Tab-separated table of C-alpha atoms and ligand atoms in Angstrom:
chain	number	residue	atom	x	y	z
A	1	MET	CA	-154.671	58.633	53.643
A	2	ALA	CA	-157.571	56.593	55.164
A	3	ILE	CA	-156.249	53.003	55.975
A	4	LYS	CA	-158.754	50.604	54.723
A	5	PHE	CA	-158.395	46.888	55.495
A	6	ASN	CA	-160.924	44.496	54.180
A	7	ASP	CA	-163.804	43.536	56.475
A	8	ASP	CA	-162.717	39.816	56.440
A	9	PHE	CA	-159.080	40.660	57.030
A	10	LEU	CA	-157.543	38.001	59.345
A	11	TRP	CA	-156.086	39.828	62.277
A	12	GLY	CA	-154.059	37.720	64.968
A	13	GLY	CA	-150.927	36.421	66.335
A	14	ALA	CA	-148.342	33.755	65.623
A	15	ILE	CA	-146.537	31.314	67.656
A	16	ALA	CA	-144.495	28.075	67.039
A	17	ALA	CA	-144.877	24.804	69.038
A	18	ASN	CA	-141.237	24.557	69.955
A	19	GLN	CA	-140.848	28.043	71.286
A	20	CYS	CA	-143.933	27.902	73.466
A	21	GLU	CA	-145.254	24.443	74.163
A	22	GLY	CA	-142.676	23.007	76.497
A	23	ALA	CA	-143.790	19.497	77.638
A	24	TYR	CA	-141.004	18.066	75.535
A	25	LEU	CA	-141.543	14.618	76.182
A	26	GLU	CA	-145.093	14.427	77.322
A	27	ASP	CA	-147.753	12.082	76.047
A	28	GLY	CA	-145.390	10.193	73.696
A	29	LYS	CA	-143.699	13.312	72.123
A	30	GLY	CA	-140.141	12.616	70.717
A	31	LEU	CA	-137.468	14.636	70.509
A	32	SER	CA	-137.121	17.331	67.852
A	33	ILE	CA	-133.860	19.197	66.898
A	34	GLN	CA	-134.975	22.094	69.003
A	35	ASP	CA	-134.500	19.903	72.197
A	36	ILE	CA	-130.830	19.860	71.574
A	37	MET	CA	-130.400	23.431	70.507
A	38	PRO	CA	-129.998	25.235	73.822
A	39	ASN	CA	-128.525	28.316	72.116
A	40	GLY	CA	-130.740	28.540	69.155
A	41	VAL	CA	-128.431	29.319	66.031
A	42	VAL	CA	-125.758	31.113	67.852
A	43	GLY	CA	-123.926	28.393	69.913
A	44	ASP	CA	-123.445	24.650	70.267
A	45	ILE	CA	-125.749	21.951	70.106
A	46	SER	CA	-125.999	19.545	73.157
A	47	ASP	CA	-125.858	15.855	73.028
A	48	GLU	CA	-128.819	15.316	75.064
A	49	PRO	CA	-131.653	17.840	76.042
A	50	ILE	CA	-130.210	20.002	78.966
A	51	GLU	CA	-131.998	22.002	81.594
A	52	GLU	CA	-130.460	25.119	80.223
A	53	ASN	CA	-132.593	24.782	77.110
A	54	LEU	CA	-135.542	26.933	77.787
A	55	LYS	CA	-137.548	25.483	75.037
A	56	LEU	CA	-138.111	22.123	77.072
A	57	ILE	CA	-140.600	23.998	79.330
A	58	GLY	CA	-141.218	27.089	76.916
A	59	ILE	CA	-144.045	29.130	78.199
A	60	ASP	CA	-145.746	25.856	79.179
A	61	PHE	CA	-148.422	26.525	76.390
A	62	TYR	CA	-148.981	22.793	76.401
A	63	HIS	CA	-150.717	23.010	79.791
A	64	ARG	CA	-152.009	26.545	79.460
A	65	TYR	CA	-153.299	26.939	76.090
A	66	LYS	CA	-156.841	27.450	77.142
A	67	GLU	CA	-155.941	30.408	79.226
A	68	ASP	CA	-153.747	31.877	76.393
A	69	ILE	CA	-156.364	31.449	73.667
A	70	LYS	CA	-158.871	32.954	75.948
A	71	LEU	CA	-156.465	36.093	76.132
A	72	PHE	CA	-156.124	35.859	72.317
A	73	ALA	CA	-159.999	35.889	71.923
A	74	GLU	CA	-160.226	38.926	74.133
A	75	MET	CA	-158.056	40.885	71.924
A	76	GLY	CA	-160.433	39.811	69.204
A	77	PHE	CA	-158.134	37.670	67.102
A	78	LYS	CA	-159.681	36.416	63.966
A	79	THR	CA	-156.837	33.989	63.496
A	80	LEU	CA	-154.088	32.131	65.365
A	81	ARG	CA	-151.035	30.882	63.627
A	82	PHE	CA	-149.368	27.964	65.283
A	83	SER	CA	-147.357	24.905	64.312
A	84	ILE	CA	-148.037	21.340	64.925
A	85	ALA	CA	-144.920	19.625	66.381
A	86	TRP	CA	-144.140	16.903	64.037
A	87	SER	CA	-142.592	14.892	66.689
A	88	ARG	CA	-145.777	14.880	68.645
A	89	ILE	CA	-147.614	13.139	65.885
A	90	PHE	CA	-144.769	10.962	64.769
A	91	PRO	CA	-142.166	10.897	67.649
A	92	LYS	CA	-139.463	9.529	65.630
A	93	GLY	CA	-140.767	10.695	62.179
A	94	ASP	CA	-140.592	7.651	60.202
A	95	GLU	CA	-143.250	5.417	61.857
A	96	GLN	CA	-146.322	4.403	59.999
A	97	GLU	CA	-148.844	4.873	62.667
A	98	PRO	CA	-149.287	8.343	64.422
A	99	ASN	CA	-149.313	8.992	68.217
A	100	GLU	CA	-153.043	9.485	69.089
A	101	LEU	CA	-152.284	11.430	72.199
A	102	GLY	CA	-150.420	13.960	69.928
A	103	LEU	CA	-153.158	14.204	67.795
A	104	LYS	CA	-155.738	14.741	70.650
A	105	PHE	CA	-153.752	17.695	71.952
A	106	TYR	CA	-154.171	19.692	68.643
A	107	ASP	CA	-157.779	18.506	68.502
A	108	SER	CA	-158.192	20.467	71.771
A	109	VAL	CA	-156.210	23.488	70.594
A	110	ILE	CA	-157.981	23.721	67.457
A	111	ASP	CA	-161.384	23.255	69.204
A	112	GLU	CA	-160.410	25.914	71.725
A	113	CYS	CA	-159.637	28.429	68.805
A	114	LEU	CA	-163.023	27.634	66.925
A	115	LYS	CA	-164.910	27.980	70.288
A	116	TYR	CA	-164.138	31.683	70.161
A	117	GLY	CA	-164.308	31.996	66.198
A	118	ILE	CA	-160.558	32.000	65.809
A	119	GLU	CA	-159.428	30.699	62.183
A	120	PRO	CA	-156.391	28.311	62.767
A	121	LEU	CA	-153.635	28.875	60.596
A	122	VAL	CA	-151.307	25.948	60.870
A	123	THR	CA	-147.584	25.550	59.924
A	124	LEU	CA	-146.634	21.964	59.247
A	125	SER	CA	-143.010	22.406	59.930
A	126	HIS	CA	-141.424	25.260	61.895
A	127	TYR	CA	-137.923	24.385	62.585
A	128	GLU	CA	-139.000	21.086	64.297
A	129	THR	CA	-137.656	18.340	62.395
A	130	PRO	CA	-138.052	15.180	64.595
A	131	LEU	CA	-134.193	14.612	66.073
A	132	HIS	CA	-134.502	10.781	65.153
A	133	LEU	CA	-134.796	12.014	61.338
A	134	ALA	CA	-131.819	14.365	61.688
A	135	LYS	CA	-129.464	11.850	63.269
A	136	THR	CA	-130.481	8.677	61.184
A	137	TYR	CA	-131.078	10.194	57.803
A	138	ASP	CA	-129.230	13.727	58.061
A	139	GLY	CA	-132.586	15.396	57.927
A	140	TRP	CA	-133.698	16.733	54.624
A	141	ARG	CA	-130.550	15.767	52.770
A	142	SER	CA	-132.239	12.467	52.483
A	143	ARG	CA	-135.096	11.991	49.909
A	144	LYS	CA	-136.736	9.520	52.239
A	145	LEU	CA	-138.031	12.533	54.398
A	146	ILE	CA	-140.382	13.568	51.464
A	147	GLY	CA	-142.350	10.245	52.150
A	148	PHE	CA	-142.272	10.657	55.941
A	149	PHE	CA	-143.454	14.173	55.582
A	150	GLU	CA	-146.337	13.214	53.165
A	151	ASN	CA	-147.535	10.562	55.527
A	152	TYR	CA	-147.472	13.044	58.530
A	153	CYS	CA	-149.408	15.598	56.304
A	154	ARG	CA	-151.985	12.973	55.204
A	155	VAL	CA	-152.685	12.102	58.935
A	156	VAL	CA	-153.129	15.743	59.992
A	157	PHE	CA	-155.062	16.698	56.905
A	158	GLU	CA	-157.571	13.964	57.296
A	159	ARG	CA	-157.729	14.579	61.215
A	160	TYR	CA	-158.371	18.273	60.807
A	161	LYS	CA	-159.851	18.636	57.373
A	162	ASP	CA	-163.375	19.939	58.659
A	163	LYS	CA	-161.592	22.326	61.041
A	164	VAL	CA	-158.656	23.881	59.664
A	165	LYS	CA	-158.857	25.752	56.286
A	166	TYR	CA	-155.326	27.666	56.200
A	167	TRP	CA	-152.147	25.871	56.033
A	168	LEU	CA	-148.575	26.672	55.672
A	169	THR	CA	-145.746	24.175	54.815
A	170	PHE	CA	-142.408	25.025	55.849
A	171	ASN	CA	-141.551	28.098	57.904
A	172	GLU	CA	-138.991	30.480	56.240
A	173	ILE	CA	-138.078	27.604	53.841
A	174	ASN	CA	-135.221	29.764	52.624
A	175	ALA	CA	-133.253	29.497	55.794
A	176	VAL	CA	-132.227	25.933	54.792
A	177	ILE	CA	-129.118	27.508	52.858
A	178	HIS	CA	-127.712	29.324	55.934
A	179	PHE	CA	-129.041	27.299	58.846
A	180	PRO	CA	-129.085	23.678	57.573
A	181	LEU	CA	-129.954	22.264	61.100
A	182	MET	CA	-132.647	24.664	62.067
A	183	GLY	CA	-134.018	24.891	58.470
A	184	ALA	CA	-133.821	21.151	57.363
A	185	GLY	CA	-132.686	19.070	60.203
A	186	ILE	CA	-129.297	18.414	58.872
A	187	TYR	CA	-127.139	17.003	61.502
A	188	THR	CA	-123.910	17.278	59.799
A	189	PRO	CA	-122.014	20.469	60.808
A	190	LYS	CA	-122.555	23.265	58.425
A	191	SER	CA	-118.896	23.652	57.965
A	192	LYS	CA	-118.755	20.099	56.274
A	193	LEU	CA	-121.610	20.651	54.146
A	194	THR	CA	-121.299	21.771	50.293
A	195	LYS	CA	-123.764	24.011	48.430
A	196	GLN	CA	-124.698	20.817	46.744
A	197	ASP	CA	-125.783	19.249	49.962
A	198	VAL	CA	-127.842	22.310	51.058
A	199	TYR	CA	-129.678	22.916	47.585
A	200	GLN	CA	-130.385	19.307	47.241
A	201	ALA	CA	-132.011	19.355	50.779
A	202	ALA	CA	-133.909	22.336	49.693
A	203	HIS	CA	-135.019	20.626	46.609
A	204	HIS	CA	-136.462	17.879	48.772
A	205	GLU	CA	-138.395	20.403	51.036
A	206	LEU	CA	-139.713	22.026	47.899
A	207	VAL	CA	-141.081	18.741	46.363
A	208	ALA	CA	-142.573	17.911	49.942
A	209	SER	CA	-144.021	21.309	49.980
A	210	ALA	CA	-145.706	20.751	46.682
A	211	LEU	CA	-146.848	17.313	47.524
A	212	ALA	CA	-148.660	18.721	50.673
A	213	VAL	CA	-150.340	21.098	48.457
A	214	LYS	CA	-151.352	18.497	46.260
A	215	LEU	CA	-152.569	16.226	49.237
A	216	ALA	CA	-154.260	19.160	51.012
A	217	HIS	CA	-156.292	20.068	47.869
A	218	GLU	CA	-157.388	16.472	47.388
A	219	ILE	CA	-158.446	15.868	50.890
A	220	MET	CA	-159.791	19.530	51.508
A	221	PRO	CA	-161.007	21.084	48.441
A	222	GLU	CA	-161.656	24.232	50.376
A	223	ALA	CA	-158.288	24.614	51.963
A	224	LYS	CA	-155.847	27.327	51.282
A	225	VAL	CA	-152.150	26.294	51.351
A	226	GLY	CA	-149.365	28.942	51.412
A	227	CYS	CA	-145.550	28.908	51.222
A	228	MET	CA	-143.854	30.759	54.035
A	229	VAL	CA	-140.506	32.631	53.347
A	230	LEU	CA	-138.204	34.874	55.447
A	231	GLY	CA	-138.823	38.063	53.834
A	232	VAL	CA	-135.992	40.534	53.868
A	233	VAL	CA	-135.676	43.609	51.507
A	234	ASN	CA	-132.332	44.251	49.974
A	235	TYR	CA	-131.529	47.920	49.083
A	236	PRO	CA	-128.342	48.464	47.041
A	237	MET	CA	-125.906	50.409	49.307
A	238	THR	CA	-125.316	52.959	46.498
A	239	PRO	CA	-126.728	53.688	43.235
A	240	ASN	CA	-123.497	52.068	41.859
A	241	PRO	CA	-124.828	49.511	39.118
A	242	ASP	CA	-122.445	46.949	40.826
A	243	ASP	CA	-124.383	47.444	44.022
A	244	MET	CA	-127.621	47.175	42.159
A	245	ILE	CA	-126.749	43.833	40.523
A	246	ALA	CA	-125.479	42.650	43.895
A	247	SER	CA	-128.940	43.558	45.415
A	248	MET	CA	-130.712	41.795	42.477
A	249	GLU	CA	-128.549	38.581	43.152
A	250	ARG	CA	-129.359	38.660	47.006
A	251	ASP	CA	-133.043	39.128	46.241
A	252	ARG	CA	-132.919	35.908	44.133
A	253	ASP	CA	-131.707	33.906	47.174
A	254	LEU	CA	-135.042	34.455	48.431
A	255	MET	CA	-137.126	34.650	45.370
A	256	PHE	CA	-135.931	31.469	44.212
A	257	PHE	CA	-137.925	29.841	46.958
A	258	THR	CA	-141.086	31.788	46.081
A	259	ASP	CA	-140.407	31.257	42.496
A	260	VAL	CA	-140.436	27.441	42.593
A	261	GLN	CA	-143.414	27.412	45.005
A	262	VAL	CA	-145.689	29.955	43.232
A	263	ARG	CA	-144.677	29.492	39.609
A	264	GLY	CA	-144.272	25.537	39.932
A	265	LYS	CA	-140.740	25.222	38.236
A	266	TYR	CA	-137.199	26.374	38.650
A	267	PRO	CA	-136.618	29.669	37.294
A	268	ARG	CA	-134.217	29.999	34.392
A	269	TYR	CA	-131.719	32.146	36.480
A	270	THR	CA	-130.917	29.015	38.570
A	271	LYS	CA	-129.172	27.490	35.642
A	272	LYS	CA	-126.296	29.971	35.915
A	273	LEU	CA	-126.348	30.274	39.700
A	274	PHE	CA	-126.236	26.390	40.153
A	275	ARG	CA	-123.488	26.418	37.583
A	276	ASP	CA	-121.654	29.114	39.473
A	277	LEU	CA	-122.144	27.298	42.734
A	278	GLY	CA	-121.308	23.814	41.474
A	279	VAL	CA	-124.788	22.549	42.146
A	280	GLU	CA	-126.608	19.784	40.126
A	281	ILE	CA	-129.891	19.082	41.585
A	282	GLN	CA	-130.742	15.366	41.355
A	283	MET	CA	-134.268	15.098	40.228
A	284	GLU	CA	-136.593	12.044	40.254
A	285	PRO	CA	-138.641	11.579	37.141
A	286	ASP	CA	-141.683	13.000	38.839
A	287	ASP	CA	-140.511	15.948	40.522
A	288	GLU	CA	-141.014	18.439	37.697
A	289	GLU	CA	-144.721	17.381	37.627
A	290	ILE	CA	-145.076	17.545	41.357
A	291	LEU	CA	-143.595	20.989	41.593
A	292	LYS	CA	-146.504	22.173	39.458
A	293	ASN	CA	-148.724	22.064	42.561
A	294	THR	CA	-148.511	25.654	43.491
A	295	VAL	CA	-149.610	27.477	46.594
A	296	ASP	CA	-152.562	29.308	46.920
A	297	PHE	CA	-150.972	32.335	48.780
A	298	ILE	CA	-147.500	33.714	49.757
A	299	SER	CA	-146.895	34.175	53.400
A	300	PHE	CA	-143.775	35.550	54.976
A	301	SER	CA	-141.964	37.034	57.995
A	302	TYR	CA	-140.843	40.486	57.922
A	303	TYR	CA	-138.877	42.313	60.549
A	304	MET	CA	-136.232	44.103	58.980
A	305	SER	CA	-134.437	45.312	55.611
A	306	LYS	CA	-130.673	45.415	55.009
A	307	CYS	CA	-128.481	46.994	52.322
A	308	THR	CA	-126.177	45.003	49.795
A	309	ALA	CA	-123.134	45.973	48.160
A	310	LYS	CA	-120.598	44.410	45.668
A	311	ASP	CA	-117.881	44.697	48.136
A	312	VAL	CA	-119.437	44.392	51.568
A	313	SER	CA	-116.199	44.657	53.314
A	314	LYS	CA	-116.160	48.278	52.786
A	315	TYR	CA	-119.162	48.971	54.983
A	316	GLU	CA	-120.212	48.317	58.688
A	317	ARG	CA	-122.080	44.992	58.753
A	318	GLY	CA	-125.786	44.944	60.594
A	319	ARG	CA	-127.394	42.111	62.388
A	320	GLY	CA	-130.581	40.556	61.593
A	321	ASN	CA	-133.206	37.839	61.466
A	322	LEU	CA	-131.024	34.903	60.565
A	323	THR	CA	-129.424	37.135	57.910
A	324	SER	CA	-127.138	40.054	57.883
A	325	GLY	CA	-126.259	42.832	55.385
A	326	VAL	CA	-124.551	46.120	55.312
A	327	LYS	CA	-125.807	48.624	57.768
A	328	ASN	CA	-128.638	51.328	56.435
A	329	PRO	CA	-127.341	54.690	57.547
A	330	TYR	CA	-131.152	55.944	57.526
A	331	LEU	CA	-132.630	53.357	60.010
A	332	LYS	CA	-132.701	52.701	63.711
A	333	GLU	CA	-132.410	49.400	65.214
A	334	SER	CA	-133.585	47.176	67.768
A	335	GLU	CA	-132.042	46.189	70.985
A	336	TRP	CA	-130.879	43.045	69.094
A	337	GLY	CA	-129.452	45.181	66.109
A	338	TRP	CA	-132.232	44.380	63.659
A	339	GLN	CA	-132.743	47.616	61.474
A	340	ILE	CA	-136.471	48.678	61.844
A	341	ASP	CA	-137.889	49.777	58.391
A	342	PRO	CA	-141.794	49.901	58.286
A	343	GLN	CA	-141.611	51.236	54.763
A	344	GLY	CA	-139.654	48.040	53.782
A	345	LEU	CA	-143.025	46.032	54.355
A	346	ARG	CA	-144.890	48.123	51.932
A	347	TYR	CA	-141.894	47.673	49.444
A	348	ILE	CA	-141.720	43.922	49.747
A	349	CYS	CA	-145.508	43.466	49.636
A	350	ASN	CA	-145.448	45.340	46.365
A	351	TYR	CA	-142.463	43.461	45.209
A	352	PHE	CA	-144.212	39.977	45.762
A	353	TYR	CA	-147.492	41.090	44.320
A	354	ASP	CA	-145.983	42.716	41.194
A	355	ARG	CA	-144.152	39.490	40.522
A	356	TYR	CA	-146.825	36.890	41.399
A	357	GLU	CA	-150.329	38.600	41.653
A	358	LYS	CA	-150.983	36.051	44.525
A	359	PRO	CA	-152.602	36.939	47.650
A	360	LEU	CA	-150.134	37.881	50.498
A	361	PHE	CA	-150.354	36.983	54.225
A	362	ILE	CA	-147.969	38.534	56.767
A	363	VAL	CA	-147.391	35.900	59.256
A	364	GLU	CA	-144.700	37.296	61.313
A	365	ASN	CA	-143.841	40.690	62.290
A	366	GLY	CA	-142.892	42.406	65.653
A	367	LEU	CA	-140.513	44.018	67.854
A	368	GLY	CA	-138.112	41.874	70.127
A	369	ALA	CA	-137.496	44.055	73.171
A	370	ILE	CA	-136.436	43.785	76.787
A	371	ASP	CA	-139.668	44.518	78.656
A	372	GLU	CA	-140.136	45.782	82.376
A	373	LEU	CA	-142.836	44.371	84.426
A	374	VAL	CA	-144.090	47.331	86.384
A	375	GLU	CA	-147.309	47.774	88.769
A	376	VAL	CA	-149.924	50.263	87.794
A	377	ASN	CA	-152.825	50.696	90.240
A	378	GLY	CA	-151.947	47.458	91.727
A	379	ILE	CA	-151.918	45.689	88.292
A	380	LYS	CA	-148.965	44.165	86.837
A	381	THR	CA	-148.245	45.379	83.322
A	382	VAL	CA	-145.581	46.533	80.881
A	383	ILE	CA	-145.835	49.931	79.306
A	384	ASP	CA	-144.458	49.016	75.908
A	385	ASP	CA	-145.113	52.128	73.752
A	386	TYR	CA	-141.954	51.186	71.880
A	387	ARG	CA	-143.752	48.025	70.611
A	388	ILE	CA	-147.062	49.952	69.943
A	389	LYS	CA	-144.946	52.396	67.731
A	390	TYR	CA	-143.253	49.619	65.921
A	391	LEU	CA	-146.517	47.677	65.172
A	392	ASN	CA	-148.382	50.714	64.292
A	393	ASP	CA	-145.779	52.171	61.821
A	394	HIS	CA	-145.570	48.772	60.129
A	395	LEU	CA	-149.599	48.289	59.896
A	396	VAL	CA	-149.636	51.934	58.572
A	397	GLU	CA	-147.356	50.891	55.767
A	398	LEU	CA	-149.306	47.626	55.283
A	399	GLY	CA	-152.359	49.754	54.865
A	400	LYS	CA	-150.524	51.577	52.157
A	401	ALA	CA	-149.476	48.553	50.275
A	402	ILE	CA	-153.199	47.612	50.250
A	403	ASP	CA	-153.920	51.017	49.008
A	404	ASP	CA	-151.329	50.514	46.124
A	405	GLY	CA	-153.416	47.472	45.064
A	406	VAL	CA	-151.824	44.638	46.946
A	407	GLU	CA	-154.250	41.798	47.875
A	408	VAL	CA	-153.414	40.952	51.748
A	409	MET	CA	-155.361	38.147	53.611
A	410	GLY	CA	-154.372	39.078	56.955
A	411	TYR	CA	-151.548	39.759	59.467
A	412	THR	CA	-150.516	37.737	62.473
A	413	SER	CA	-148.022	39.539	64.748
A	414	TRP	CA	-145.080	37.409	65.834
A	415	GLY	CA	-144.971	36.122	69.469
A	416	CYS	CA	-148.379	37.445	70.365
A	417	ILE	CA	-147.511	36.057	73.726
A	418	ASP	CA	-143.845	36.022	75.064
A	419	LEU	CA	-142.007	32.961	74.068
A	420	VAL	CA	-138.611	31.621	73.577
A	421	SER	CA	-136.709	33.306	70.738
A	422	ALA	CA	-135.595	31.133	67.728
A	423	SER	CA	-132.136	32.590	66.867
A	424	THR	CA	-130.694	33.025	70.277
A	425	ALA	CA	-133.087	30.801	72.515
A	426	GLU	CA	-133.874	33.309	75.124
A	427	LEU	CA	-136.829	34.595	76.948
A	428	LYS	CA	-135.525	38.237	77.480
A	429	LYS	CA	-136.307	38.993	74.018
A	430	ARG	CA	-139.895	39.481	74.171
A	431	TYR	CA	-142.327	40.128	71.435
A	432	GLY	CA	-145.710	39.682	73.080
A	433	PHE	CA	-148.934	41.592	74.014
A	434	ILE	CA	-149.002	39.225	76.952
A	435	TYR	CA	-145.961	39.107	79.223
A	436	VAL	CA	-144.886	35.683	80.596
A	437	ASP	CA	-143.065	35.720	83.832
A	438	ARG	CA	-140.291	33.435	82.931
A	439	ASN	CA	-136.467	34.580	82.840
A	440	ASN	CA	-133.372	33.648	80.893
A	441	ASP	CA	-132.023	31.639	83.937
A	442	GLY	CA	-135.392	29.620	83.980
A	443	THR	CA	-136.964	31.381	86.982
A	444	GLY	CA	-140.349	32.747	87.051
A	445	SER	CA	-143.812	31.636	87.760
A	446	LEU	CA	-145.116	31.308	84.161
A	447	GLU	CA	-147.947	33.864	85.256
A	448	ARG	CA	-149.355	35.929	82.333
A	449	TYR	CA	-149.913	39.763	82.470
A	450	LYS	CA	-151.285	41.850	79.828
A	451	LYS	CA	-148.987	44.656	78.386
A	452	LYS	CA	-150.360	48.033	77.200
A	453	SER	CA	-149.951	46.862	73.536
A	454	PHE	CA	-152.590	44.117	74.565
A	455	TYR	CA	-155.205	46.951	74.885
A	456	TRP	CA	-153.905	48.651	71.861
A	457	TYR	CA	-153.959	45.756	69.579
A	458	LYS	CA	-157.568	45.041	70.667
A	459	GLU	CA	-158.507	48.351	69.620
A	460	VAL	CA	-156.726	48.003	66.229
A	461	ILE	CA	-158.684	44.685	65.595
A	462	GLU	CA	-161.982	46.153	66.978
A	463	THR	CA	-161.802	49.211	64.530
A	464	ASN	CA	-160.125	47.237	61.780
A	465	GLY	CA	-157.141	49.449	61.806
A	466	LYS	CA	-159.006	52.957	61.993
A	467	ILE	CA	-156.891	53.722	65.188
A	468	LEU	CA	-153.610	53.536	63.400
A	469	LYS	CA	-151.841	56.594	63.195
A	470	GLU	CA	-149.649	57.871	60.363
A	471	GLU	CA	-146.706	60.054	61.851
B	501	LIG	C1	-138.488	33.975	62.406
B	501	LIG	C2	-138.884	32.723	62.891
B	501	LIG	O1	-137.244	33.832	61.903
B	501	LIG	O2	-138.280	34.978	63.368
B	501	LIG	C3	-139.460	32.514	64.393
B	501	LIG	O3	-139.892	31.998	62.106
B	501	LIG	C4	-138.734	33.503	65.201
B	501	LIG	O4	-139.386	31.123	64.796
B	501	LIG	C5	-138.833	34.906	64.749
B	501	LIG	O5	-138.901	33.454	66.447
B	501	LIG	C6	-138.035	36.002	65.474
B	501	LIG	O6	-136.720	35.500	65.644
B	501	LIG	P1	-136.232	35.420	67.154
B	501	LIG	O7	-134.760	34.934	66.853
B	501	LIG	O8	-136.160	37.036	67.746
B	501	LIG	O9	-136.981	34.633	67.949
């Protein structure tokens, strides 16, 4: 099959403020929940920001963004996905007036992208709720956050309306159910929360997301706003119809979020789902009307697939991206135990497109791996053939999805420059085309080095995918 990407296909990379910027208190920034999460989602939070938290310095993108964007431009990026840290613009989250210095920083980041013809793709909220909102209101459990978020969106839309066309509302909005602190800034420990609490918080985020779409369209008629979900494929472990039904139900954990944001209303199956879970969503009179502001496209992360069974205890569990299922015996896994499934990307693209017929944007995909910095002809680099293979195989399958008829706007590889991981908050797990000299113990010069994959991805973009190889 000849792989054919559209001429205007948006090739690029993705990063998030809290995982790369550092400068956690600079120029008036307030604390975000990430500043007290030194262990990602796998350990305890700290009372105050502590030095061990690698995100406080990140990869120092805040001071090195010009150098980094220049490297992205050298690879030929057409787009860069990054997030605005809400707490840089509203340090506490509930103020009326924004922090001008925070806005100035993103003025410069955006201008730097535009200088190279790189389209900014901006995430409004990437696991970065201001800490004050988490502590004072219990994050998105409170309806008040809708108003604070709307105010924040209005400010950034007004500021960047002539420069940013592509926006995403909440990163992996479906994560709220399993990771309430990271997904929705809920400070109460998960063990004390009921399903009612988390689905109500999800409802507030869904209303806020729809309001953001409405506002964006009013302020920037040309803008395209997407939802963003954590995309995981669920295969039934066996052809036993019980496993098939279990897999259908797991799919709905995810599809619930796209259904609301793409179709503009709660799907009918939520009636039974909520009855079973003991959930009764508290709606305000306007909520149903607000939800009708649907997204222009669907974006998602895709790293892996998993299997589902009615009785999961019979099987070996796998690990994964903020979610885990039964291990698939046909797949290999990464060093972090995430099962690698390029065909799953083709599958999920078709699944979304069959259901909604809306353009898709793959805004995260990549391999977290341990890299070794070596010297070749006096130049420091990483020979990351394993990463090239992972990305090649996924892009080949994406090409097949396009050939199947799916409309795909673009692809941004996750962590195009090494950054602090979200789930385990470490630097040893690297995704980048660019190596950053910083280690789990905080040591390192922060120097940047091009990996072998840097040159490979440059060629992929240059040839619009023609060098991709099907094995
Ligand atoms: C997604 C997040 O869940 O996966 C990113 O949107 C995250 O923030 C990425 O970094 C990879 O996960 P991890 O845990 O390897 O960083």
